[in-house]
Short mmCIF file of C-alpha atoms in Angstrom, two decimals:
data_model
loop_
_atom_site.label_atom_id
_atom_site.label_comp_id
_atom_site.label_asym_id
_atom_site.label_seq_id
_atom_site.Cartn_x
_atom_site.Cartn_y
_atom_site.Cartn_z
CA MET A 1 91.80 102.62 127.28
CA THR A 2 95.37 102.97 125.96
CA TYR A 3 96.99 101.79 122.76
CA VAL A 4 98.62 98.35 123.11
CA GLN A 5 102.36 98.76 122.63
CA LEU A 6 103.69 95.54 121.10
CA PRO A 7 106.28 94.72 118.43
CA PRO A 8 104.77 95.10 114.92
CA GLU A 9 104.63 91.34 114.26
CA ASP A 10 102.76 90.75 117.53
CA GLN A 11 100.36 93.60 116.82
CA LEU A 12 99.58 92.18 113.41
CA ARG A 13 99.01 88.71 114.84
CA LEU A 14 96.60 90.19 117.37
CA MET A 15 94.79 91.90 114.50
CA TYR A 16 94.56 88.58 112.62
CA THR A 17 93.21 86.94 115.78
CA CYS A 18 90.47 89.55 116.15
CA CYS A 19 89.53 89.15 112.49
CA HIS A 20 87.70 85.86 113.12
CA PRO A 21 86.13 84.38 109.95
CA ALA A 22 82.86 83.68 111.79
CA LEU A 23 82.38 87.42 112.36
CA SER A 24 81.10 89.85 109.81
CA LEU A 25 83.74 92.14 108.35
CA GLU A 26 82.37 95.09 110.33
CA ALA A 27 82.50 93.10 113.58
CA GLN A 28 86.10 92.02 112.90
CA ILE A 29 87.14 95.60 112.33
CA ALA A 30 85.28 96.96 115.34
CA LEU A 31 86.75 94.33 117.68
CA THR A 32 90.29 94.99 116.50
CA LEU A 33 89.94 98.75 116.82
CA HIS A 34 88.56 98.35 120.33
CA THR A 35 90.98 95.65 121.55
CA LEU A 36 94.25 96.67 119.94
CA ALA A 37 93.95 100.34 119.06
CA GLY A 38 92.18 101.48 122.20
CA LEU A 39 89.38 103.30 120.38
CA SER A 40 86.25 103.84 122.47
CA THR A 41 82.85 102.43 121.55
CA ALA A 42 81.73 105.95 120.64
CA GLU A 43 84.70 106.49 118.31
CA ILE A 44 84.09 103.18 116.54
CA ALA A 45 80.37 103.90 116.24
CA ARG A 46 81.23 107.24 114.62
CA ALA A 47 83.54 105.52 112.14
CA PHE A 48 80.74 103.15 111.11
CA LEU A 49 78.01 105.81 111.21
CA VAL A 50 75.93 103.80 113.70
CA ASP A 51 74.44 104.34 117.16
CA LYS A 52 76.78 103.90 120.15
CA GLN A 53 74.51 101.35 121.87
CA ASP A 54 74.24 99.35 118.65
CA MET A 55 78.03 99.21 118.41
CA ALA A 56 78.35 98.18 122.08
CA GLU A 57 76.07 95.19 121.42
CA ARG A 58 78.05 94.22 118.31
CA LEU A 59 81.30 94.32 120.26
CA ALA A 60 79.89 92.07 122.99
CA VAL A 61 78.89 89.44 120.43
CA ALA A 62 82.25 89.75 118.66
CA ARG A 63 84.21 89.16 121.88
CA ARG A 64 82.32 85.94 122.58
CA THR A 65 82.88 84.66 119.04
CA ALA A 66 86.58 85.58 118.90
CA LYS A 67 87.31 83.41 121.95
CA ASP A 68 87.07 80.44 119.58
CA ASP A 69 90.40 81.18 117.92
CA ARG A 70 91.06 78.06 115.90
CA GLU A 71 93.56 77.87 113.05
CA PHE A 72 92.90 80.54 110.47
CA SER A 73 93.95 81.36 106.95
CA GLU A 74 95.95 84.55 106.62
CA HIS A 75 94.49 84.97 103.14
CA ASP A 76 90.93 84.94 104.53
CA ARG A 77 91.68 87.56 107.17
CA THR A 78 93.96 89.95 105.31
CA PRO A 79 91.12 92.09 103.81
CA ALA A 80 89.77 92.78 107.31
CA VAL A 81 93.26 93.57 108.65
CA LEU A 82 93.80 96.08 105.84
CA THR A 83 90.47 97.70 106.61
CA VAL A 84 91.43 97.92 110.28
CA LEU A 85 94.66 99.68 109.39
CA TYR A 86 92.77 102.05 107.09
CA LEU A 87 90.24 102.99 109.79
CA LEU A 88 93.02 103.28 112.37
CA PHE A 89 94.83 105.70 110.08
CA ASN A 90 91.68 107.72 109.45
CA GLU A 91 90.94 108.01 113.17
CA GLY A 92 94.50 109.08 113.85
CA TYR A 93 94.60 111.59 111.00
CA SER A 94 93.15 114.15 113.38
CA ALA A 95 95.73 116.10 115.37
CA SER A 96 94.35 114.78 118.66
CA ARG A 97 95.32 111.16 117.91
CA SER A 98 98.15 111.55 115.44
CA ASN A 99 100.00 108.63 117.05
CA LEU A 100 97.38 106.26 115.65
CA ALA A 101 98.12 107.38 112.09
CA ASP A 102 101.83 106.83 112.69
CA GLU A 103 101.12 103.36 114.10
CA ALA A 104 98.90 102.48 111.16
CA ILE A 105 101.69 103.37 108.74
CA ARG A 106 104.23 101.44 110.79
CA LEU A 107 102.05 98.32 110.76
CA ALA A 108 101.25 98.75 107.07
CA ARG A 109 104.98 98.64 106.31
CA VAL A 110 105.10 95.20 107.97
CA ILE A 111 102.26 93.74 105.91
CA ALA A 112 103.00 95.55 102.62
CA LYS A 113 105.24 92.98 100.94
CA PRO A 114 105.74 91.97 97.28
CA GLY A 115 102.84 89.82 96.21
CA ARG A 116 100.34 91.81 98.30
CA PRO A 117 99.26 94.57 95.88
CA GLU A 118 96.39 95.84 98.01
CA ALA A 119 98.60 96.06 101.09
CA LEU A 120 101.05 98.08 99.01
CA GLY A 121 98.17 100.21 97.75
CA LEU A 122 97.05 100.91 101.30
CA LEU A 123 100.55 101.92 102.40
CA ALA A 124 100.80 104.24 99.39
CA LEU A 125 97.41 105.77 100.23
CA MET A 126 98.43 106.42 103.83
CA LEU A 127 101.75 107.98 102.88
CA LEU A 128 100.20 110.30 100.28
CA HIS A 129 97.58 111.54 102.76
CA HIS A 130 100.03 111.75 105.66
CA ALA A 131 102.33 113.90 103.54
CA ARG A 132 99.74 116.72 103.67
CA ARG A 133 99.08 116.62 107.40
CA HIS A 134 101.00 119.79 108.34
CA ALA A 135 99.09 121.87 105.79
CA ARG A 136 95.61 120.72 106.82
CA LEU A 137 95.25 123.04 109.81
CA THR A 138 96.27 126.60 110.61
CA PRO A 139 98.39 127.27 113.75
CA GLU A 140 95.08 128.14 115.44
CA GLY A 141 93.64 124.75 114.52
CA ASP A 142 91.33 125.91 111.73
CA LEU A 143 90.67 123.61 108.80
CA VAL A 144 92.44 124.40 105.51
CA THR A 145 90.76 122.91 102.45
CA LEU A 146 92.86 121.09 99.88
CA ASP A 147 92.62 123.88 97.30
CA GLU A 148 93.86 126.43 99.88
CA GLN A 149 96.72 124.41 101.36
CA ASP A 150 100.29 125.66 101.16
CA ARG A 151 101.83 122.92 99.02
CA SER A 152 105.32 123.86 100.09
CA ARG A 153 104.43 122.40 103.50
CA TRP A 154 103.67 118.97 102.03
CA ASN A 155 106.24 116.30 102.90
CA ARG A 156 107.96 115.59 99.58
CA THR A 157 109.84 112.60 101.00
CA GLU A 158 106.60 110.86 101.93
CA ILE A 159 105.06 111.78 98.58
CA ALA A 160 108.01 110.27 96.72
CA GLU A 161 107.82 107.09 98.79
CA GLY A 162 104.05 106.87 98.36
CA LEU A 163 104.32 107.20 94.57
CA GLN A 164 107.07 104.56 94.51
CA VAL A 165 104.98 102.14 96.58
CA LEU A 166 101.93 102.79 94.37
CA ASP A 167 104.01 102.04 91.29
CA ALA A 168 105.10 98.72 92.85
CA ALA A 169 101.47 97.86 93.62
CA GLU A 170 100.25 98.64 90.10
CA LYS A 171 102.90 96.40 88.54
CA HIS A 172 100.90 93.43 89.86
CA GLU A 173 98.00 94.44 87.55
CA GLN A 174 95.51 93.50 90.29
CA ARG A 175 94.00 96.89 90.97
CA GLY A 176 91.83 97.00 94.10
CA PRO A 177 90.06 99.73 96.09
CA TYR A 178 93.12 100.89 98.04
CA GLN A 179 95.22 101.19 94.92
CA ILE A 180 92.49 103.24 93.24
CA GLN A 181 92.22 105.56 96.24
CA ALA A 182 96.00 105.91 96.26
CA ALA A 183 95.88 106.81 92.56
CA ILE A 184 93.32 109.51 93.39
CA ALA A 185 95.58 110.85 96.15
CA ALA A 186 98.47 110.79 93.66
CA CYS A 187 96.47 113.05 91.30
CA HIS A 188 96.22 115.62 94.08
CA VAL A 189 99.82 115.55 95.34
CA THR A 190 101.36 115.65 91.84
CA ALA A 191 99.32 118.66 90.69
CA PRO A 192 101.52 121.81 90.82
CA SER A 193 98.51 123.83 91.99
CA ALA A 194 94.86 123.28 92.83
CA SER A 195 93.82 124.65 89.43
CA ASP A 196 96.04 122.06 87.71
CA THR A 197 94.27 119.10 89.37
CA ASP A 198 93.07 116.52 86.83
CA TRP A 199 89.48 116.29 88.07
CA LEU A 200 88.34 114.32 85.02
CA ARG A 201 90.88 111.62 85.85
CA ILE A 202 89.78 111.67 89.48
CA ALA A 203 86.13 111.30 88.46
CA GLU A 204 87.12 108.38 86.23
CA LEU A 205 88.93 106.70 89.13
CA TYR A 206 85.92 107.15 91.41
CA GLY A 207 83.80 105.56 88.71
CA LEU A 208 86.13 102.57 88.74
CA LEU A 209 85.97 102.48 92.54
CA MET A 210 82.16 102.50 92.35
CA ARG A 211 82.25 99.34 90.25
CA LEU A 212 84.46 97.58 92.81
CA THR A 213 82.97 98.90 96.06
CA PRO A 214 79.69 100.72 95.38
CA SER A 215 78.58 103.00 98.21
CA PRO A 216 76.84 106.37 98.62
CA ILE A 217 80.05 107.92 99.99
CA VAL A 218 82.00 106.91 96.88
CA GLU A 219 79.16 108.38 94.82
CA LEU A 220 79.45 111.59 96.82
CA ASN A 221 83.19 111.82 96.15
CA ARG A 222 82.61 111.18 92.46
CA ALA A 223 80.00 113.96 92.45
CA VAL A 224 82.56 116.34 93.95
CA ALA A 225 85.07 115.46 91.22
CA ILE A 226 82.49 115.94 88.48
CA GLY A 227 81.40 119.21 90.06
CA MET A 228 84.99 120.41 89.99
CA ALA A 229 85.46 119.27 86.40
CA ASP A 230 82.09 120.24 84.86
CA GLY A 231 80.80 122.90 87.21
CA PRO A 232 78.74 123.09 90.42
CA GLY A 233 75.45 122.46 88.63
CA ALA A 234 76.65 119.07 87.39
CA GLY A 235 77.91 118.19 90.86
CA LEU A 236 74.74 119.28 92.61
CA ALA A 237 72.59 117.18 90.28
CA LEU A 238 74.50 114.10 91.43
CA VAL A 239 74.50 115.06 95.11
CA GLU A 240 70.77 115.71 95.48
CA PRO A 241 69.67 112.04 95.10
CA LEU A 242 72.15 111.02 97.84
CA THR A 243 70.35 112.94 100.58
CA ALA A 244 68.04 109.96 101.16
CA SER A 245 70.93 107.60 101.99
CA LEU A 246 73.39 110.10 103.51
CA GLY A 247 71.02 112.43 105.33
CA SER A 248 72.89 112.00 108.63
CA TYR A 249 76.35 112.48 107.07
CA HIS A 250 77.60 116.02 107.60
CA LEU A 251 79.85 116.03 104.54
CA LEU A 252 76.86 115.40 102.29
CA HIS A 253 75.29 118.65 103.48
CA ALA A 254 78.62 120.50 103.43
CA THR A 255 79.21 119.38 99.83
CA ARG A 256 75.71 120.37 98.80
CA ALA A 257 76.21 123.74 100.50
CA GLU A 258 79.45 124.37 98.61
CA PHE A 259 77.80 123.71 95.26
CA LEU A 260 74.82 125.93 96.15
CA ARG A 261 77.17 128.71 97.28
CA ARG A 262 79.12 128.53 94.03
CA LEU A 263 75.83 128.74 92.13
CA GLY A 264 74.89 131.89 94.03
CA ARG A 265 71.97 130.23 95.80
CA HIS A 266 73.02 131.62 99.18
CA ALA A 267 69.81 131.08 101.16
CA GLU A 268 69.77 127.37 100.28
CA ALA A 269 73.51 127.14 100.91
CA ALA A 270 73.07 128.66 104.38
CA GLN A 271 70.43 126.08 105.21
CA ALA A 272 72.72 123.25 104.06
CA TYR A 273 75.66 124.63 106.08
CA THR A 274 73.39 124.75 109.13
CA GLN A 275 72.45 121.10 108.61
CA ALA A 276 76.13 120.15 108.32
CA LEU A 277 76.95 122.05 111.51
CA ALA A 278 74.28 120.14 113.41
CA LEU A 279 75.84 116.82 112.42
CA THR A 280 79.53 117.31 113.26
CA ASN A 281 81.32 117.60 116.60
CA SER A 282 84.75 118.40 115.16
CA PRO A 283 85.82 121.86 116.40
CA ALA A 284 87.89 122.52 113.26
CA GLU A 285 85.04 121.53 110.94
CA ARG A 286 82.54 123.56 112.95
CA ARG A 287 84.70 126.69 112.68
CA TYR A 288 85.09 126.17 108.93
CA LEU A 289 81.36 125.61 108.39
CA THR A 290 80.48 128.59 110.59
CA ARG A 291 82.76 130.79 108.51
CA ARG A 292 81.14 129.58 105.31
CA LEU A 293 77.68 130.09 106.80
CA ARG A 294 78.51 133.71 107.55
CA GLU A 295 79.74 134.21 103.98
CA THR A 296 76.31 133.18 102.72
CA GLY A 297 74.56 135.61 105.08
CA GLY A 298 73.40 132.89 107.48
#
């Protein structure tokens, strides 16, 4: 399946059409990603952390429901459209589908108008992440963690625009999840070096995000921030209870492994790296995790 090449306004209208109010938010997003963005059932299932067959059944139901495309309220469907753009950007953030990230930003510029603070927040978030894309991988395709990235390779023009858009969003004083995530990204891109990162502020922002959109993944990110601010022991104490809900999420095990490694508990860290390796298919992530595993003697 290929990406549908339409003018931005037509693409957005197709997104609004797929975001049928009778569908659950997840079904709206999945249908739009499949119909407009050309993502496969397997790719969408991976984005939602569900089984491929389960997602195929959801898509079949969604297609039948979306055929009843009566008049709709743009206000009712905008949250789903923003989520679609966010997932589209995330899927395209990998080098293999970078065109999807570019398309997500292009479409976000169409919808990010004054009076839509969350749309502005989403555009700011995309720009601030996209600005770091050239520093995320080595020429050989190996993953470079944020603390090891060459900040001179970050796109300062995109960072400046992202910060400007975030400032415009925050002037509405209607802070939502995308604005908060953009503020977190801003903490990273404005730090002169990794050691200068304001992890306490980032942890505070994740706490605010937890109150708006509570989820185990947000808790995991908050644990990382606290671990960076207060030490690996503090982070690990928050990560351990999340294994029950995020046991199939490779980044949970990778995060746990990092904290264990920093605490000198290498045998346990090696086991956690092995679990993370078993749960990811990304070549770049697998090479990174394999390298870390070797460092712990695994």
